Coordinates of C-alpha atoms in Angstrom, one line a residue:
M1 CA 91.8 129.8 123.9
A2 CA 93.3 126.8 125.6
A3 CA 92.8 123.7 127.5
N4 CA 94.6 120.4 128.3
V5 CA 93.5 116.6 128.4
N6 CA 94.8 115.9 131.6
E7 CA 95.6 119.5 133.7
H8 CA 93.9 122.3 135.2
A9 CA 95.0 126.0 135.5
G10 CA 93.5 128.5 138.2
P11 CA 94.4 131.5 139.9
D12 CA 96.8 130.9 142.7
P13 CA 99.2 132.6 144.9
A14 CA 102.7 132.9 142.9
G15 CA 106.2 132.2 144.7
Q16 CA 109.1 130.2 144.0
S17 CA 108.7 127.7 147.2
A18 CA 104.6 127.1 146.7
V19 CA 105.4 126.2 142.8
I20 CA 108.1 123.6 144.5
E21 CA 105.8 122.3 147.1
S22 CA 103.3 121.8 145.0
A23 CA 105.0 120.3 141.9
R24 CA 104.9 116.6 143.1
V25 CA 103.1 114.4 140.7
S26 CA 102.4 110.8 141.5
G27 CA 100.5 109.2 138.5
S28 CA 97.6 111.5 138.7
D29 CA 97.3 115.0 137.2
L30 CA 95.7 118.2 137.4
A31 CA 92.3 116.6 137.3
A32 CA 93.3 115.1 140.8
D33 CA 92.4 118.6 142.6
A34 CA 88.9 118.5 141.1
A35 CA 86.0 117.4 143.0
P36 CA 84.9 113.8 143.3
A37 CA 83.4 112.2 140.3
V38 CA 79.6 112.9 139.7
D39 CA 77.4 110.5 137.5
A40 CA 76.5 111.3 133.8
S41 CA 72.9 112.8 134.5
Q42 CA 74.2 115.1 137.1
A43 CA 77.1 116.2 134.9
D44 CA 74.6 116.4 132.0
R45 CA 72.2 118.3 134.3
A46 CA 75.0 120.9 134.7
G47 CA 75.8 121.7 131.4
R48 CA 79.0 119.7 131.0
P49 CA 80.1 117.0 128.7
T50 CA 79.8 113.2 130.3
S51 CA 83.1 111.3 130.6
A52 CA 83.3 107.6 131.7
A53 CA 85.1 108.7 135.1
G54 CA 85.0 112.0 137.0
P55 CA 88.5 113.3 138.0
S56 CA 90.6 111.0 140.1
E57 CA 90.7 111.4 143.8
P58 CA 93.5 114.0 144.8
G59 CA 96.3 112.9 146.9
K60 CA 97.1 114.6 150.3
P61 CA 97.9 118.1 150.0
T62 CA 101.8 119.0 151.2
G63 CA 101.6 122.3 152.7
P64 CA 98.8 125.0 153.5
I65 CA 99.7 126.7 149.9
D66 CA 99.0 123.1 148.3
R67 CA 95.9 122.7 150.5
L68 CA 94.3 126.5 149.3
M69 CA 95.4 125.3 146.0
S70 CA 93.2 122.3 145.8
W71 CA 90.4 123.9 147.8
I72 CA 90.0 126.7 145.0
I73 CA 90.2 124.2 142.1
R74 CA 87.8 121.9 144.0
K75 CA 85.5 124.8 143.9
L76 CA 85.6 126.1 140.6
S77 CA 86.3 122.8 138.6
W78 CA 82.9 122.1 138.6
S79 CA 81.5 125.7 138.5
R80 CA 80.0 127.3 135.6
L81 CA 83.6 128.5 134.4
S82 CA 84.0 124.7 133.5
N83 CA 81.1 124.7 131.0
P84 CA 82.8 124.6 127.7
R85 CA 80.8 127.1 126.3
V86 CA 81.1 129.4 129.0
A87 CA 84.9 128.9 129.3
V88 CA 85.1 129.6 125.6
G89 CA 82.9 132.7 125.9
V90 CA 85.2 134.4 128.9
T91 CA 88.2 133.5 126.4
A92 CA 86.5 135.4 123.4
A93 CA 85.8 138.1 125.6
G94 CA 89.1 138.3 126.9
L95 CA 90.7 138.4 123.3
L96 CA 87.8 140.8 121.9
L97 CA 89.0 143.2 124.7
A98 CA 92.5 143.0 123.7
M99 CA 91.7 143.6 120.2
I100 CA 89.9 146.5 120.9
V101 CA 92.7 148.3 122.6
G102 CA 95.0 147.4 119.5
A103 CA 92.7 149.0 117.6
T104 CA 92.0 151.8 119.3
A105 CA 95.5 153.1 118.9
P106 CA 97.2 155.2 120.2
N107 CA 97.0 154.8 123.8
S108 CA 98.9 153.8 126.7
Q109 CA 99.3 150.1 125.7
T110 CA 100.3 150.5 122.2
I111 CA 102.9 151.7 120.3
R112 CA 102.8 155.1 119.1
Y113 CA 102.6 156.2 115.5
V114 CA 101.9 152.9 114.2
W115 CA 98.5 151.9 112.6
L116 CA 98.4 148.5 111.2
P117 CA 95.4 148.1 108.8
L118 CA 92.9 147.3 110.8
T119 CA 93.7 149.6 113.5
N120 CA 93.8 152.1 110.4
L121 CA 90.4 151.2 109.3
T122 CA 89.0 151.6 112.8
S123 CA 90.8 155.1 113.1
L124 CA 89.2 156.1 109.9
V125 CA 85.8 154.9 110.7
L126 CA 85.7 156.3 114.0
H127 CA 87.7 159.5 113.7
G128 CA 88.2 160.0 109.8
G129 CA 92.0 160.1 110.3
H130 CA 94.7 159.3 112.5
Q131 CA 94.5 160.5 116.5
L132 CA 97.4 162.6 117.5
V133 CA 99.6 161.0 120.1
K134 CA 98.5 162.4 123.4
N135 CA 97.7 161.3 126.7
G136 CA 94.1 161.4 128.4
P137 CA 91.8 159.8 130.3
H138 CA 91.2 157.3 127.5
D139 CA 94.6 156.0 128.4
L140 CA 93.4 154.8 131.9
I141 CA 90.5 153.1 130.0
A142 CA 93.2 151.2 127.6
S143 CA 95.1 150.1 130.7
I144 CA 92.2 148.6 132.8
T145 CA 90.7 147.0 129.8
L146 CA 94.0 145.3 128.7
Y147 CA 94.4 144.0 132.3
L148 CA 90.8 142.8 132.3
A149 CA 91.6 141.3 128.8
V150 CA 94.7 139.2 130.8
I151 CA 92.4 138.1 133.5
L152 CA 89.5 136.9 131.4
A153 CA 92.3 134.9 129.2
C154 CA 93.6 133.4 132.2
L155 CA 89.9 132.4 133.7
G156 CA 88.9 131.4 130.0
L157 CA 92.1 128.9 130.1
A158 CA 91.4 127.6 133.5
G159 CA 87.8 126.9 132.5
M160 CA 88.9 125.0 129.5
L161 CA 91.4 123.2 131.1
W162 CA 88.5 121.8 133.7
A163 CA 86.3 121.3 131.0
H164 CA 88.9 119.0 129.4
S165 CA 89.6 117.1 132.3
Q166 CA 85.9 116.4 132.7
G167 CA 85.5 115.1 129.3
W168 CA 85.5 118.2 126.7
R169 CA 86.6 116.8 123.6
P170 CA 87.4 119.6 121.1
N171 CA 88.4 118.8 117.0
P172 CA 91.9 120.0 117.5
R173 CA 91.8 120.7 113.8
R174 CA 88.7 123.0 114.2
L175 CA 90.1 124.4 117.0
F176 CA 93.4 125.6 115.3
L177 CA 91.6 126.8 112.1
A178 CA 89.5 128.7 114.6
S179 CA 92.6 130.3 116.8
S180 CA 94.4 130.7 113.2
V181 CA 91.3 133.6 112.6
V182 CA 92.3 134.9 116.1
V183 CA 96.2 135.0 115.4
A184 CA 95.3 136.4 111.9
I185 CA 93.2 139.3 113.5
F186 CA 96.0 140.3 116.1
A187 CA 98.7 140.3 113.3
C188 CA 97.0 143.1 111.6
L189 CA 96.3 145.2 114.5
T190 CA 98.7 147.8 116.5
P191 CA 100.7 145.4 119.1
V192 CA 99.3 145.9 122.6
G193 CA 101.1 145.5 125.6
S194 CA 104.7 146.0 124.6
S195 CA 106.7 148.4 122.6
D196 CA 109.5 145.6 121.5
T197 CA 108.2 145.5 117.9
A198 CA 109.2 149.1 117.7
T199 CA 112.7 148.2 118.8
Y200 CA 112.8 144.8 116.2
A201 CA 111.8 147.4 113.2
V202 CA 114.7 149.8 114.3
Y203 CA 117.6 147.4 114.6
G204 CA 116.1 146.0 111.3
R205 CA 116.4 149.2 109.7
I206 CA 120.0 150.1 110.9
A207 CA 120.7 146.4 109.9
A208 CA 119.0 146.5 106.2
L209 CA 121.0 150.0 105.8
G210 CA 124.3 148.2 105.9
L211 CA 125.0 149.7 109.7
N212 CA 125.6 147.6 112.7
P213 CA 122.5 147.6 115.2
Y214 CA 125.0 146.3 118.2
S215 CA 126.7 149.8 117.9
A216 CA 125.7 152.3 120.0
W217 CA 126.5 155.1 117.5
A218 CA 124.4 153.7 115.1
I219 CA 121.1 154.1 117.3
K220 CA 122.0 157.1 119.6
W221 CA 123.7 159.5 116.5
W222 CA 122.6 158.1 113.5
L223 CA 119.3 157.0 113.6
P224 CA 117.5 160.4 115.0
H225 CA 119.3 162.2 111.9
H226 CA 119.0 159.9 109.1
Q227 CA 115.7 158.0 110.0
P228 CA 113.4 160.1 112.4
A229 CA 110.1 157.8 111.4
Y230 CA 111.9 154.9 112.8
Y231 CA 113.5 156.9 115.7
Q232 CA 110.1 158.4 116.9
V233 CA 108.4 154.9 117.5
L234 CA 111.1 154.2 119.8
V235 CA 110.2 154.1 123.5
Y236 CA 112.5 156.8 125.6
E237 CA 114.5 153.8 127.3
W238 CA 115.5 152.2 124.0
K239 CA 116.6 155.4 122.3
T240 CA 120.2 154.5 123.3
Q241 CA 119.9 150.9 123.5
P242 CA 122.0 148.8 120.8
S243 CA 120.6 145.5 119.9
V244 CA 120.1 142.7 122.7
Y245 CA 119.2 140.2 120.2
G246 CA 121.3 137.6 118.3
P247 CA 122.1 137.5 114.5
V248 CA 119.4 135.7 113.5
A249 CA 116.9 137.9 115.0
T250 CA 118.8 140.8 113.4
W251 CA 118.7 138.8 109.9
I252 CA 115.0 138.3 110.3
Q253 CA 114.3 142.2 111.3
S254 CA 116.7 143.4 108.3
F255 CA 114.5 141.0 106.4
A256 CA 111.3 142.9 107.6
A257 CA 112.7 146.1 107.0
H258 CA 114.1 145.6 103.5
I259 CA 110.5 145.1 102.8
G260 CA 109.4 148.0 104.8
G261 CA 111.6 150.6 103.7
P262 CA 111.2 153.8 105.1
S263 CA 107.9 153.2 106.5
P264 CA 108.1 151.9 110.4
Q265 CA 104.7 150.5 109.9
T266 CA 105.0 148.4 107.1
T267 CA 108.3 147.0 108.7
I268 CA 106.4 146.1 111.8
W269 CA 103.3 144.6 109.9
V270 CA 106.0 142.3 108.3
L271 CA 107.2 141.2 111.7
M272 CA 104.0 140.7 113.1
I273 CA 102.8 138.6 110.1
L274 CA 106.2 136.5 110.4
N275 CA 105.3 135.9 114.4
A276 CA 102.3 134.8 113.6
L277 CA 102.9 132.4 110.7
V278 CA 105.9 131.1 113.2
F279 CA 103.3 130.7 116.2
L280 CA 100.8 128.8 113.8
A281 CA 103.6 126.6 112.3
V282 CA 104.5 125.3 115.9
G283 CA 100.9 124.5 116.3
V284 CA 100.9 122.1 113.4
L285 CA 104.4 120.9 114.6
L286 CA 102.6 120.0 117.8
L287 CA 99.5 119.0 116.0
K288 CA 101.5 116.6 113.9
T289 CA 104.2 115.4 116.5
S290 CA 102.7 115.4 120.2
D291 CA 101.6 112.1 121.4
D292 CA 98.1 113.7 122.6
P293 CA 97.7 116.2 119.5
I294 CA 94.2 117.4 121.3
R295 CA 95.9 118.8 124.1
A296 CA 98.7 120.1 122.4
T297 CA 96.9 121.9 119.9
L298 CA 94.4 123.3 122.9
F299 CA 97.8 124.3 125.0
W300 CA 99.5 126.3 122.6
T301 CA 97.8 127.4 119.5
A302 CA 94.5 128.0 121.4
N303 CA 95.9 129.2 124.2
P304 CA 94.4 133.1 125.2
V305 CA 97.3 134.0 127.2
L306 CA 99.8 133.3 124.8
I307 CA 97.9 134.5 121.8
L308 CA 97.4 137.8 123.5
E309 CA 101.6 138.0 125.1
L310 CA 103.1 136.3 121.8
V311 CA 100.9 137.4 118.7
G312 CA 99.3 140.3 120.0
G313 CA 102.7 141.7 121.4
G314 CA 104.7 140.5 118.5
H315 CA 107.6 138.7 120.4
F316 CA 110.3 137.1 119.1
D317 CA 110.1 134.7 121.9
T318 CA 107.8 132.8 119.6
F319 CA 110.8 131.9 117.1
V320 CA 112.9 130.8 120.2
A321 CA 110.1 128.4 121.1
A322 CA 109.9 127.3 117.5
A323 CA 113.4 126.2 117.6
A324 CA 113.4 124.5 120.9
I325 CA 110.3 122.5 120.5
A326 CA 111.7 121.2 117.2
A327 CA 115.0 120.4 118.7
I328 CA 113.0 118.4 121.8
Q329 CA 111.0 116.6 119.2
L330 CA 113.8 115.3 117.0
T331 CA 115.6 114.4 120.2
R332 CA 112.8 112.3 121.3
R333 CA 111.9 110.6 118.1
T334 CA 115.1 110.3 115.9
R335 CA 118.6 108.9 116.4
G336 CA 121.6 109.2 114.0
I337 CA 124.4 111.4 113.0
W338 CA 122.7 113.9 110.7
S339 CA 119.5 114.2 113.2
D340 CA 121.9 115.2 115.9
V341 CA 123.6 117.6 113.5
L342 CA 119.9 119.0 113.0
I343 CA 119.1 119.2 116.4
G344 CA 122.5 120.8 117.3
V345 CA 121.6 123.4 114.1
L346 CA 118.4 124.2 115.6
I347 CA 119.7 125.0 119.1
G348 CA 122.4 127.3 117.5
V349 CA 119.3 129.1 115.8
G350 CA 117.5 129.2 118.8
C351 CA 120.7 131.1 120.6
G352 CA 121.0 133.3 117.6
I353 CA 117.7 134.3 118.2
K354 CA 118.0 135.1 122.2
V355 CA 120.2 133.6 124.5
T356 CA 117.5 131.8 126.5
A357 CA 117.7 128.7 124.1
A358 CA 120.7 127.6 125.7
L359 CA 118.3 126.5 128.5
V360 CA 117.1 124.0 126.4
A361 CA 120.3 122.6 125.1
L362 CA 121.3 122.1 128.8
G363 CA 118.3 120.5 129.3
L364 CA 118.8 118.2 126.6
A365 CA 122.2 117.7 127.1
W366 CA 122.1 116.9 130.9
T367 CA 119.2 114.0 129.8
L368 CA 121.4 112.4 127.3
L369 CA 124.4 112.7 129.9
R370 CA 122.5 110.7 132.4
R371 CA 121.9 108.2 129.7
R372 CA 125.5 108.0 128.8
E373 CA 124.7 108.9 125.4
Y374 CA 128.2 111.1 125.4
L375 CA 128.6 110.5 121.5
R376 CA 125.4 112.2 120.6
V377 CA 125.7 114.7 123.0
S378 CA 129.1 115.3 121.4
R379 CA 127.6 115.6 118.0
I380 CA 124.9 117.9 118.8
A381 CA 127.4 120.3 121.1
L382 CA 129.7 120.5 117.8
A383 CA 126.9 121.5 115.8
A384 CA 125.4 123.8 117.9
M385 CA 128.6 125.8 118.4
V386 CA 129.6 125.7 114.7
T387 CA 126.0 127.5 114.0
V388 CA 126.3 130.1 117.0
A389 CA 130.0 130.9 115.9
A390 CA 129.0 131.2 112.2
E391 CA 125.9 133.4 113.0
Y392 CA 128.3 135.9 115.3
S393 CA 131.0 135.9 113.0
Y394 CA 129.2 138.4 110.9
Y395 CA 129.2 141.0 113.6
G396 CA 131.9 139.6 115.6
L397 CA 132.4 140.6 119.4
S398 CA 130.3 143.5 119.3
G399 CA 127.3 141.1 119.1
L400 CA 127.9 139.7 122.4
K401 CA 128.7 143.1 124.3
P402 CA 124.8 144.2 124.4
L403 CA 124.3 140.7 126.3
F404 CA 126.5 141.2 128.9
D405 CA 125.3 144.7 129.4
G406 CA 121.5 143.5 129.5
S407 CA 123.2 141.2 132.9
Q408 CA 123.2 144.8 135.1
W409 CA 119.3 144.8 134.4
V410 CA 117.0 144.3 137.4
S411 CA 113.2 145.1 137.5
L412 CA 110.4 144.1 139.7
P413 CA 108.8 141.9 140.6
S414 CA 112.0 140.1 140.9
V415 CA 113.1 139.8 144.6
L416 CA 116.6 140.6 143.6
W417 CA 115.3 144.2 142.8
I418 CA 115.3 145.2 146.6
P419 CA 119.0 144.6 147.5
W420 CA 119.9 146.0 144.1
R421 CA 118.0 148.9 144.8
I422 CA 119.2 149.5 148.3
A423 CA 122.8 148.8 146.9
E424 CA 122.1 151.4 144.3
L425 CA 120.9 154.0 146.7
A426 CA 124.0 153.4 148.8
G427 CA 126.1 154.4 146.0
V428 CA 127.1 150.9 144.3
S429 CA 127.4 151.1 140.3
Q430 CA 125.3 149.1 138.1
A431 CA 128.5 147.6 136.8
A432 CA 129.6 146.5 140.4
L433 CA 126.5 145.0 141.2
A434 CA 126.1 142.8 137.7
L435 CA 128.9 139.9 139.1
P436 CA 127.4 139.2 142.3
I437 CA 123.7 139.3 141.3
S438 CA 124.5 137.2 138.1
I439 CA 126.1 134.6 140.4
V440 CA 123.0 134.7 143.2
W441 CA 120.0 134.3 140.2
I442 CA 122.2 131.7 138.1
T443 CA 122.8 129.5 141.3
A444 CA 119.2 130.1 142.5
M445 CA 117.9 129.0 138.8
F446 CA 119.8 125.7 139.0
V447 CA 118.7 124.8 142.6
V448 CA 115.1 125.8 141.6
A449 CA 115.5 123.6 138.4
W450 CA 116.9 120.4 140.2
L451 CA 114.0 120.7 143.0
L452 CA 111.2 121.1 139.9
Y453 CA 113.2 118.2 138.2
Q454 CA 113.0 116.1 140.8
R455 CA 109.5 116.5 142.0
I456 CA 108.1 115.6 138.5
S457 CA 107.1 112.1 138.4
A458 CA 109.9 109.9 136.9
D459 CA 107.4 108.1 134.2
Q460 CA 107.2 111.6 132.4
P461 CA 109.9 112.0 129.3
R462 CA 113.0 113.5 130.6
E463 CA 113.8 115.0 127.4
V464 CA 111.0 117.3 128.1
V465 CA 111.2 117.4 131.8
A466 CA 114.7 118.9 132.3
P467 CA 114.3 121.6 129.6
F468 CA 111.0 122.9 131.1
A469 CA 112.9 122.5 134.7
L470 CA 115.3 124.9 133.4
T471 CA 113.2 127.4 131.7
F472 CA 110.4 127.8 134.3
A473 CA 113.3 128.0 136.9
Y474 CA 114.8 130.8 134.5
I475 CA 111.3 132.7 134.7
L476 CA 111.0 132.3 138.7
V477 CA 114.5 133.8 139.6
S478 CA 115.3 136.0 136.9
P479 CA 115.9 139.6 137.6
W480 CA 114.6 140.6 134.1
V481 CA 111.6 138.7 132.8
Y482 CA 108.6 139.5 131.0
A483 CA 105.3 137.8 130.3
W484 CA 106.4 136.7 127.0
Y485 CA 109.7 135.0 128.2
T486 CA 107.3 132.1 129.1
A487 CA 107.4 131.1 125.7
L488 CA 109.9 128.4 126.5
P489 CA 108.1 126.7 129.4
W490 CA 104.8 126.7 127.6
V491 CA 105.5 124.9 124.6
V492 CA 107.6 122.4 126.4
L493 CA 104.7 121.9 128.8
T494 CA 102.7 120.6 126.0
Q495 CA 104.5 117.6 125.9
V496 CA 104.3 116.7 129.5
P497 CA 101.4 114.4 130.1
R498 CA 100.7 114.7 133.5
N499 CA 101.9 117.6 136.0
R500 CA 100.9 120.1 138.4
M501 CA 102.5 122.9 136.6
T502 CA 99.9 124.8 134.6
R503 CA 98.1 126.4 137.5
W504 CA 101.7 128.0 138.4
L505 CA 103.0 128.9 134.8
T506 CA 99.3 130.4 134.2
I507 CA 99.6 132.8 137.1
V508 CA 103.2 133.6 136.7
T509 CA 102.3 134.3 133.0
V510 CA 99.3 136.5 134.1
V511 CA 100.8 138.2 136.9
L512 CA 104.2 139.3 134.6
A513 CA 101.6 140.5 131.9
I514 CA 99.6 142.5 134.1
W515 CA 102.7 144.1 135.6
H516 CA 104.8 144.7 132.7
S517 CA 101.9 145.6 130.3
N518 CA 102.7 149.1 128.7
G519 CA 102.9 150.5 125.3
G520 CA 106.0 152.1 126.5
W521 CA 105.6 155.9 125.4
V522 CA 103.1 156.8 128.7
P523 CA 105.5 158.4 130.8
S524 CA 106.2 157.1 134.4
G525 CA 103.4 157.6 137.0
Q526 CA 100.9 158.9 134.4
I527 CA 98.8 155.8 134.4

């Protein structure tokens, strides 16, 4: 469930050039794409909340994609979907469908051999016990159900954004509490749409028993013989892959595995609970520190797309987003030696979970350097580097090696997959392709980020715009990206008062969610 005071989101064609083309803001927000204002009696008869003024008049579209987008928004923004009750109902339907998928595990969209409490209860009620892991027609049903859930979540998000721009003002605390209930339910269901929590549990178990999760030997040879219960929850692609996460992520995983002991189900449940708590903690932080707490609460905690991807999937990108937004808010609101040190520590902690947190650091550094706050940048950078060095000192260089191995990965829908696949068929090794592909996509990321940065109105806070431009550009051009990676641009976007990016971030997230949604254990081509 999500909405935004000043923004719209709607299903639009996705593409990098279209995103950049449609990004320019000139004092008006996404409400500018809506239809001209109607009077209060018309709005009331339509079942919508009235507002003092209707959506502002749009500026002239800048191209064919922008014209198409504006036409779609004008048609939908005053449709029944923008009625708050309809929008919330569509959102609830999408979330309920995702819950059903998790509750009816095992299926093609959930982790095998894992029944968290509510899933276990459903299994006992429906079947009198746990179902065996097997493929069948129900897997196709599960896939279609989850795809429909993602689409409904997107439509619900769009509807609530439009309703909010037309005067809907929900109580942020009540909405936070309602969303907390949904989050709590997902935390007790088998993760849906991804098998990442299984890998978290495995790496945590290896670390908890004193071994190195960054070692190929531990996962290839030791795990299957000494921890078969953990080994069987891994999907095929990850049965030989050492951890690609930072030391802080490993410590969190190890903490959960210490509690879970020999049970991967318990470990995964602890991870789901921790992830849900951090997701809600970010919501509290946004509620307390945002200039517009209503918008921020609706945009993060009650966002159905994020709930489904981050909480329902149990992804550690939630932790990275927490460190990132805390660092951004401190940078905007505080000054002083110790606050800069804390900002650096937060950035270091984020990088200790996933290296993508470095994009936020670059965005903040760029903003401060343009203001010639060199001393402040130095303090933050030094604190961040010391923190990262301290984190990696425990595992040494072995903790960095999997990160470089990951640079060889390319997947659809990245446009780089086509030349990568052609070169691979021609006999070029992945190792040989890693450097040129890295050069291409990193260069493209900075170019796209600069274009996005230039096209967001200059009156927006630069400490927010620069990190958003970099993190969203990363999503657009990275050769290896998933829907939950969008946690960073989403959490940063909560602090941009007016922009036309929400539509694009929404559709990109949904496309990625549908493209990569899979519990991971059904053989390729089965569904």
